[in-house]
CSV table of C-alpha atoms in Angstrom, one decimal:
chain,number,residue,atom,x,y,z
L,14,UNK,CA,159.0,94.9,127.6
L,15,UNK,CA,157.7,98.4,126.9
L,16,UNK,CA,160.1,101.3,127.5
L,17,UNK,CA,160.3,104.7,129.0
L,18,UNK,CA,162.5,107.2,127.0
L,19,UNK,CA,162.7,110.6,125.3
L,20,UNK,CA,162.9,110.7,121.6
L,21,UNK,CA,162.9,114.5,121.4
L,22,UNK,CA,164.0,117.4,123.7
L,23,UNK,CA,163.8,121.1,122.7
L,24,UNK,CA,165.0,124.0,124.9
L,25,UNK,CA,164.2,127.6,124.5
L,26,UNK,CA,166.1,130.2,126.6
L,27,UNK,CA,166.6,127.6,129.4
L,28,UNK,CA,169.8,128.4,131.4
L,29,UNK,CA,172.7,128.6,128.9
L,30,UNK,CA,170.7,127.0,126.0
L,31,UNK,CA,169.3,129.8,123.8
L,32,UNK,CA,167.7,127.3,121.5
L,33,UNK,CA,168.5,123.5,121.3
L,34,UNK,CA,166.7,120.7,119.6
L,35,UNK,CA,167.8,117.1,120.0
L,36,UNK,CA,166.6,113.7,118.8
L,37,UNK,CA,167.2,110.4,120.6
L,38,UNK,CA,166.6,106.7,120.5
L,39,UNK,CA,166.2,104.4,123.5
L,40,UNK,CA,169.9,104.0,124.3
L,41,UNK,CA,171.8,105.8,127.1
L,42,UNK,CA,172.9,109.3,126.3
L,43,UNK,CA,176.5,110.3,126.9
L,44,UNK,CA,176.9,114.1,127.1
L,45,UNK,CA,180.4,115.6,127.2
L,46,UNK,CA,182.1,118.9,126.9
L,47,UNK,CA,184.2,121.4,128.8
L,48,UNK,CA,183.0,123.0,132.1
L,49,UNK,CA,180.4,125.7,131.5
L,50,UNK,CA,179.2,124.2,128.2
L,51,UNK,CA,175.7,123.4,129.6
L,52,UNK,CA,175.9,119.7,130.3
L,53,UNK,CA,174.2,119.9,133.7
L,54,UNK,CA,171.7,122.4,132.3
L,55,UNK,CA,170.7,119.9,129.7
L,56,UNK,CA,169.8,117.2,132.1
L,57,UNK,CA,168.3,119.7,134.5
L,58,UNK,CA,165.8,120.4,131.7
L,59,UNK,CA,165.0,116.7,131.5
L,60,UNK,CA,164.4,116.7,135.3
L,61,UNK,CA,161.6,119.3,134.8
L,62,UNK,CA,159.6,116.4,133.4
L,63,UNK,CA,159.0,115.1,136.9
L,64,UNK,CA,157.1,116.5,139.9
L,65,UNK,CA,159.1,118.8,142.1
L,66,UNK,CA,161.7,121.5,141.6
L,67,UNK,CA,164.2,119.5,139.5
L,68,UNK,CA,167.7,118.3,140.2
L,69,UNK,CA,169.0,121.7,141.3
L,70,UNK,CA,165.8,122.6,143.3
L,71,UNK,CA,166.0,126.0,141.6
L,72,UNK,CA,163.3,128.7,141.4
L,73,UNK,CA,161.7,129.0,137.9
L,74,UNK,CA,163.0,132.5,137.5
L,75,UNK,CA,166.6,131.3,138.0
L,76,UNK,CA,166.4,129.0,134.9
L,77,UNK,CA,165.8,131.8,132.5
L,78,UNK,CA,168.6,132.7,130.1
L,79,UNK,CA,169.7,136.3,130.8
L,80,UNK,CA,169.6,139.0,129.8
L,81,UNK,CA,167.5,138.7,126.6
L,82,UNK,CA,164.7,136.4,127.8
L,83,UNK,CA,161.8,136.8,130.3
L,84,UNK,CA,161.0,133.1,130.4
L,85,UNK,CA,161.9,129.6,129.2
L,86,UNK,CA,160.3,126.5,127.6
L,87,UNK,CA,161.1,122.8,127.6
L,88,UNK,CA,159.3,120.5,125.3
L,89,UNK,CA,159.8,116.7,125.0
L,90,UNK,CA,158.3,113.7,123.3
L,91,UNK,CA,158.0,111.0,125.9
L,92,UNK,CA,157.5,107.3,125.1
L,93,UNK,CA,155.9,105.8,128.2
L,94,UNK,CA,155.0,102.1,128.1
L,95,UNK,CA,152.7,101.8,125.0
L,96,UNK,CA,151.9,105.5,124.7
L,97,UNK,CA,153.6,108.6,123.3
L,98,UNK,CA,153.1,112.0,125.0
L,99,UNK,CA,154.1,115.5,124.2
L,100,UNK,CA,155.1,117.4,127.3
L,101,UNK,CA,155.6,121.2,127.5
L,102,UNK,CA,156.9,123.0,130.6
L,103,UNK,CA,157.0,126.8,130.6
L,104,UNK,CA,157.7,129.7,132.9
L,105,UNK,CA,157.1,133.3,132.0
L,106,UNK,CA,158.5,136.3,133.8
L,107,UNK,CA,159.6,134.3,136.8
L,108,UNK,CA,156.2,132.7,137.4
L,109,UNK,CA,155.8,129.2,138.6
L,110,UNK,CA,156.1,126.4,136.0
L,111,UNK,CA,153.1,125.5,133.9
L,112,UNK,CA,152.7,122.0,132.5
L,113,UNK,CA,150.9,120.7,129.5
L,114,UNK,CA,150.5,117.1,128.6
L,115,UNK,CA,149.4,116.4,125.0
L,116,UNK,CA,148.3,120.1,124.7
L,117,UNK,CA,146.2,120.1,127.9
L,118,UNK,CA,147.1,121.9,131.1
L,119,UNK,CA,148.0,119.4,133.8
L,120,UNK,CA,149.2,119.4,137.4
L,121,UNK,CA,152.9,118.6,138.1
L,122,UNK,CA,151.9,115.4,139.9
L,123,UNK,CA,150.4,114.1,136.6
L,124,UNK,CA,154.0,113.9,135.3
L,125,UNK,CA,154.7,111.2,137.9
L,126,UNK,CA,151.9,109.1,136.5
L,127,UNK,CA,153.4,108.8,133.0
L,128,UNK,CA,157.1,109.1,133.7
L,129,UNK,CA,159.6,108.0,136.3
L,130,UNK,CA,162.9,109.9,136.7
L,131,UNK,CA,165.8,109.3,139.1
L,132,UNK,CA,169.0,111.4,139.4
L,133,UNK,CA,172.3,111.4,141.1
L,134,UNK,CA,174.2,114.7,141.1
L,135,UNK,CA,177.5,115.8,142.7
L,136,UNK,CA,175.8,117.7,145.5
L,137,UNK,CA,174.5,114.4,146.8
L,138,UNK,CA,178.0,113.1,147.5
L,139,UNK,CA,177.8,114.6,151.0
L,140,UNK,CA,174.4,113.0,151.7
L,141,UNK,CA,175.7,110.7,154.4
L,142,UNK,CA,177.7,113.3,156.3
L,143,UNK,CA,175.5,116.4,156.2
L,144,UNK,CA,172.2,117.1,157.9
L,145,UNK,CA,169.1,114.9,158.0
L,146,UNK,CA,167.1,117.3,155.8
L,147,UNK,CA,169.0,116.2,152.7
L,148,UNK,CA,168.5,112.5,153.5
L,149,UNK,CA,164.8,113.0,154.0
L,150,UNK,CA,164.7,114.8,150.6
L,151,UNK,CA,166.5,111.9,149.0
L,152,UNK,CA,164.1,109.4,150.6
L,153,UNK,CA,161.1,111.4,149.5
L,154,UNK,CA,162.4,111.5,146.0
L,155,UNK,CA,162.6,107.7,146.0
L,156,UNK,CA,159.2,107.5,147.5
L,157,UNK,CA,157.6,109.8,144.9
L,158,UNK,CA,159.1,107.6,142.2
L,159,UNK,CA,156.8,104.8,143.4
L,160,UNK,CA,154.0,106.9,144.8
L,161,UNK,CA,153.6,110.2,142.9
L,162,UNK,CA,150.8,111.3,145.3
L,163,UNK,CA,153.5,111.4,148.0
L,164,UNK,CA,154.4,114.9,146.8
L,165,UNK,CA,150.8,116.2,147.6
L,166,UNK,CA,151.0,114.7,151.0
L,167,UNK,CA,154.3,116.4,151.7
L,168,UNK,CA,153.0,119.8,150.6
L,169,UNK,CA,149.8,119.5,152.7
L,170,UNK,CA,151.8,118.4,155.8
L,171,UNK,CA,154.4,121.3,155.4
L,172,UNK,CA,151.6,123.8,154.9
L,173,UNK,CA,149.7,122.8,158.1
L,174,UNK,CA,153.0,122.6,160.0
L,175,UNK,CA,154.0,126.1,158.9
L,176,UNK,CA,150.7,127.5,160.1
L,177,UNK,CA,151.0,125.6,163.4
L,178,UNK,CA,154.6,126.9,163.9
L,179,UNK,CA,153.3,130.5,163.3
L,180,UNK,CA,150.9,130.0,166.1
L,181,UNK,CA,153.7,128.7,168.3
L,182,UNK,CA,156.0,131.6,167.6
L,183,UNK,CA,153.1,134.0,168.3
L,184,UNK,CA,152.7,132.2,171.7
L,185,UNK,CA,149.0,131.4,171.0
L,186,UNK,CA,147.9,129.2,173.9
L,187,UNK,CA,144.2,128.7,173.0
L,188,UNK,CA,144.0,125.0,172.0
L,189,UNK,CA,141.1,125.7,169.6
L,190,UNK,CA,143.4,127.3,167.1
L,191,UNK,CA,145.5,124.1,166.9
L,192,UNK,CA,142.8,121.4,166.5
L,193,UNK,CA,142.2,121.6,162.7
L,194,UNK,CA,145.9,122.1,161.9
L,195,UNK,CA,146.9,119.1,164.0
L,196,UNK,CA,144.2,116.9,162.5
L,197,UNK,CA,145.6,117.8,159.0
L,198,UNK,CA,149.2,117.1,160.2
L,199,UNK,CA,148.2,113.8,161.8
L,200,UNK,CA,146.4,112.5,158.7
L,201,UNK,CA,149.1,113.5,156.2
L,202,UNK,CA,152.0,112.8,158.5
L,203,UNK,CA,151.2,109.2,159.2
L,204,UNK,CA,150.6,108.6,155.5
L,205,UNK,CA,154.0,110.2,154.7
L,206,UNK,CA,155.7,108.0,157.3
L,207,UNK,CA,154.0,104.8,156.0
L,208,UNK,CA,154.9,105.6,152.4
L,209,UNK,CA,158.6,106.0,153.4
L,210,UNK,CA,158.7,102.7,155.2
L,211,UNK,CA,157.0,100.9,152.3
L,212,UNK,CA,159.6,102.2,149.9
L,213,UNK,CA,162.5,101.3,152.1
L,214,UNK,CA,161.1,97.7,152.0
L,215,UNK,CA,161.0,97.9,148.2
L,216,UNK,CA,164.6,99.1,148.0
L,217,UNK,CA,165.7,96.4,150.4
L,218,UNK,CA,164.0,93.7,148.3
L,219,UNK,CA,165.6,95.1,145.1
L,220,UNK,CA,169.0,95.0,146.7
L,221,UNK,CA,168.7,91.5,148.0
L,222,UNK,CA,170.3,89.0,145.7
L,223,UNK,CA,170.9,91.5,142.9
L,224,UNK,CA,173.8,90.9,140.6
L,225,UNK,CA,175.7,94.1,141.1
L,226,UNK,CA,179.2,95.4,141.5
L,227,UNK,CA,178.1,98.0,144.0
L,228,UNK,CA,177.8,97.5,147.8
L,229,UNK,CA,174.4,97.0,149.4
L,230,UNK,CA,173.3,99.8,151.7
L,231,UNK,CA,171.1,98.8,154.6
L,232,UNK,CA,168.7,101.7,155.3
L,233,UNK,CA,166.9,102.6,158.5
L,234,UNK,CA,164.3,105.3,159.2
L,235,UNK,CA,164.6,106.9,162.6
L,236,UNK,CA,163.1,109.9,164.4
L,237,UNK,CA,164.7,112.2,166.9
L,238,UNK,CA,161.7,112.0,169.3
L,239,UNK,CA,161.4,108.2,169.5
L,240,UNK,CA,158.9,106.1,167.6
L,241,UNK,CA,156.5,107.8,165.1
L,242,UNK,CA,152.9,107.4,166.2
L,243,UNK,CA,151.3,104.5,164.3
L,244,UNK,CA,147.9,106.1,163.7
L,245,UNK,CA,146.6,109.5,163.0
L,246,UNK,CA,144.7,109.5,166.3
L,247,UNK,CA,147.9,108.8,168.2
L,248,UNK,CA,149.8,111.4,166.3
L,249,UNK,CA,147.0,114.0,167.0
L,250,UNK,CA,147.3,113.2,170.7
L,251,UNK,CA,151.1,113.5,170.5
L,252,UNK,CA,150.9,116.9,168.9
L,253,UNK,CA,148.4,118.0,171.5
L,254,UNK,CA,150.5,116.8,174.4
L,255,UNK,CA,153.6,118.5,172.9
L,256,UNK,CA,152.1,122.0,172.6
L,257,UNK,CA,153.7,123.5,175.8
L,258,UNK,CA,157.1,122.1,174.8
L,259,UNK,CA,156.6,123.3,171.2
L,260,UNK,CA,155.6,126.7,172.5
L,261,UNK,CA,159.0,127.0,174.3
L,262,UNK,CA,160.8,125.9,171.2
L,263,UNK,CA,158.7,128.0,168.8
L,264,UNK,CA,158.4,125.1,166.4
L,265,UNK,CA,156.9,121.6,166.1
L,266,UNK,CA,159.2,119.0,167.6
L,267,UNK,CA,157.4,115.7,166.8
L,268,UNK,CA,156.5,114.3,163.4
L,269,UNK,CA,157.9,112.9,160.1
L,270,UNK,CA,159.8,116.2,159.5
L,271,UNK,CA,162.1,115.0,162.3
L,272,UNK,CA,162.9,111.7,160.7
L,273,UNK,CA,166.3,110.7,159.4
L,274,UNK,CA,167.5,108.0,157.0
L,275,UNK,CA,170.6,106.2,158.2
L,276,UNK,CA,172.7,103.9,156.0
L,277,UNK,CA,175.1,101.0,156.7
L,278,UNK,CA,177.6,99.4,154.3
L,279,UNK,CA,176.1,96.0,154.7
L,280,UNK,CA,179.1,93.8,153.9
L,281,UNK,CA,181.4,95.7,156.3
L,282,UNK,CA,178.8,96.7,158.9
L,283,UNK,CA,180.1,100.2,158.8
L,284,UNK,CA,177.8,103.3,159.0
L,285,UNK,CA,177.7,105.1,155.7
L,286,UNK,CA,179.0,108.3,157.4
L,287,UNK,CA,182.2,106.5,158.4
L,288,UNK,CA,182.9,105.1,155.0
L,289,UNK,CA,185.5,106.5,152.6
L,290,UNK,CA,184.4,109.0,150.0
L,291,UNK,CA,184.6,106.4,147.3
L,292,UNK,CA,182.5,103.9,149.3
L,293,UNK,CA,179.9,106.6,150.0
L,294,UNK,CA,179.6,107.3,146.3
L,295,UNK,CA,179.3,103.6,145.6
L,296,UNK,CA,176.5,103.3,148.1
L,297,UNK,CA,174.6,106.1,146.4
L,298,UNK,CA,175.0,104.5,143.0
L,299,UNK,CA,173.8,101.2,144.5
L,300,UNK,CA,170.6,102.8,145.9
L,301,UNK,CA,169.9,104.5,142.5
L,302,UNK,CA,170.3,101.2,140.7
L,303,UNK,CA,168.1,99.4,143.3
L,304,UNK,CA,165.5,102.1,143.0
L,305,UNK,CA,165.6,101.7,139.2
L,306,UNK,CA,165.3,97.9,139.3
L,307,UNK,CA,162.3,98.1,141.7
L,308,UNK,CA,160.6,100.7,139.5
L,309,UNK,CA,161.1,98.6,136.4
L,310,UNK,CA,159.1,95.8,138.1
L,311,UNK,CA,156.4,98.1,139.5
L,312,UNK,CA,155.9,100.6,136.7
L,313,UNK,CA,156.6,98.2,133.8
L,314,UNK,CA,159.7,100.0,132.5
L,315,UNK,CA,163.0,101.2,133.9
L,316,UNK,CA,163.1,104.9,134.8
L,317,UNK,CA,165.0,107.6,133.0
L,318,UNK,CA,168.2,108.1,134.9
L,319,UNK,CA,170.1,111.4,135.1
L,320,UNK,CA,173.7,110.9,136.3
L,321,UNK,CA,175.6,114.1,136.4
L,322,UNK,CA,179.4,113.7,136.4
L,323,UNK,CA,179.1,110.2,137.8
L,324,UNK,CA,181.9,108.8,135.6
L,325,UNK,CA,184.5,111.2,137.0
L,326,UNK,CA,184.1,109.8,140.5
L,327,UNK,CA,184.4,106.1,139.7
L,328,UNK,CA,187.5,104.1,138.9
L,329,UNK,CA,187.6,102.4,135.5
L,330,UNK,CA,186.3,99.0,136.8
L,331,UNK,CA,183.4,100.6,138.7
L,332,UNK,CA,182.6,102.8,135.7
L,333,UNK,CA,182.5,99.8,133.3
L,334,UNK,CA,180.3,98.0,135.9
L,335,UNK,CA,177.9,100.9,136.1
L,336,UNK,CA,177.5,101.1,132.3
L,337,UNK,CA,177.0,97.3,132.1
L,338,UNK,CA,174.2,97.5,134.8
L,339,UNK,CA,172.5,100.5,133.1
L,340,UNK,CA,172.5,98.7,129.8
L,341,UNK,CA,171.2,95.5,131.3
L,342,UNK,CA,168.5,97.5,133.1
L,343,UNK,CA,167.4,98.9,129.7
L,344,UNK,CA,167.3,102.5,131.0
L,345,UNK,CA,167.8,105.6,129.0
L,346,UNK,CA,170.4,107.1,131.2
L,347,UNK,CA,171.6,110.6,130.6
L,348,UNK,CA,175.2,110.8,131.8
L,349,UNK,CA,177.6,113.9,131.7
L,350,UNK,CA,181.3,114.1,131.7
L,351,UNK,CA,184.1,116.4,130.5
L,352,UNK,CA,185.4,114.1,127.7
L,353,UNK,CA,184.4,111.2,125.5
L,354,UNK,CA,187.1,109.0,127.1
L,355,UNK,CA,184.9,108.7,130.2
L,356,UNK,CA,182.3,106.8,128.1
L,357,UNK,CA,184.7,104.6,126.2
L,358,UNK,CA,183.4,101.4,127.9
L,359,UNK,CA,179.9,102.1,126.5
L,360,UNK,CA,181.2,101.6,123.0
L,361,UNK,CA,178.2,101.6,120.6
L,362,UNK,CA,175.7,101.0,123.4
L,363,UNK,CA,175.1,104.7,123.8
L,364,UNK,CA,174.4,107.8,121.7
L,365,UNK,CA,176.7,110.8,122.2
L,366,UNK,CA,176.1,114.5,122.4
L,367,UNK,CA,179.1,116.8,122.4
L,368,UNK,CA,178.7,120.3,123.7
L,369,UNK,CA,181.0,123.3,123.2
L,370,UNK,CA,180.8,126.8,124.5
L,371,UNK,CA,181.4,129.4,121.8
L,372,UNK,CA,180.9,133.1,122.5
L,373,UNK,CA,178.7,132.2,125.5
L,374,UNK,CA,176.2,130.3,123.3
L,375,UNK,CA,175.9,126.5,123.7
L,376,UNK,CA,176.4,124.7,120.4
L,377,UNK,CA,175.5,121.1,119.8
L,378,UNK,CA,177.6,119.1,117.4
L,379,UNK,CA,175.8,117.4,114.5
L,380,UNK,CA,176.9,113.9,115.4
L,381,UNK,CA,174.8,112.3,118.1
L,382,UNK,CA,175.3,108.7,117.3
């Protein structure tokens, strides 16, 4: 089976990395070093190779190494199925990211057509117990991994909704101002909702009968205002009928931006928010692995996985099980941890990168194998 992996990654003035150049093979990558050495920065650079704002959702200007630099650059050689691509991502003087694929300018969404990346970072550990916005974002990342164009739909919907909300806050009551915006929201909103449902079905299928040591998470998509209208015409009518109520609230109260993804620990029938911290983490790992298995079948290769500090939050048996499943999947998983002992169960199935922080400059040890 064709693969998806990085054979080269070069950073220039990206976060703590003044200048780093690394070479890799298809195996998982174990990155270890003390806190502050730049481990998360390294995998954040990899996350720039996908649509969106990366695993930290940071502004481009915040990724520049200070004080000596005005911008940053990430370049990578990506092996995607039977093709090899050179990708270059740059930002100058705080400007938005610019993308080149094989030397030609490209839109960010184009990255989603040649690469699939999934990540799990410590900030997601509170996914089940915090607000619905984080769960929607998690679901939309899963959706974009299957349907890259989902990102464009989300942007178009948010833009139209912001303009409609501005009218509502200004107490504009003339319906003519709303018609075009509500048509745009209706068309993109229904497509967003349908995409989310399709992907939840794919995740459920990938979890069913899978040989995994991690618990199955049953997922449900709900909305705070009852059922989401099934057609764009119905949604347009719902927006029109909701105007007076929305005027009182100063914002749009119906639509896919009000959706929430709820999870249940299937074997116990316990809502994810009521599970222990360890169980909640295991459910997240389970979803990432199910997402990866489904992508392997749909895309033709497993995605690149970015797992930040995942080993530190799993016991030894679960850690070994994760490594076994990652290797069986055939994914190039980039995993970070504070010490090499966290990756002992991988043995020679992974390549290793040791980072150390010397005088504020990240150094990469010569041995990577």
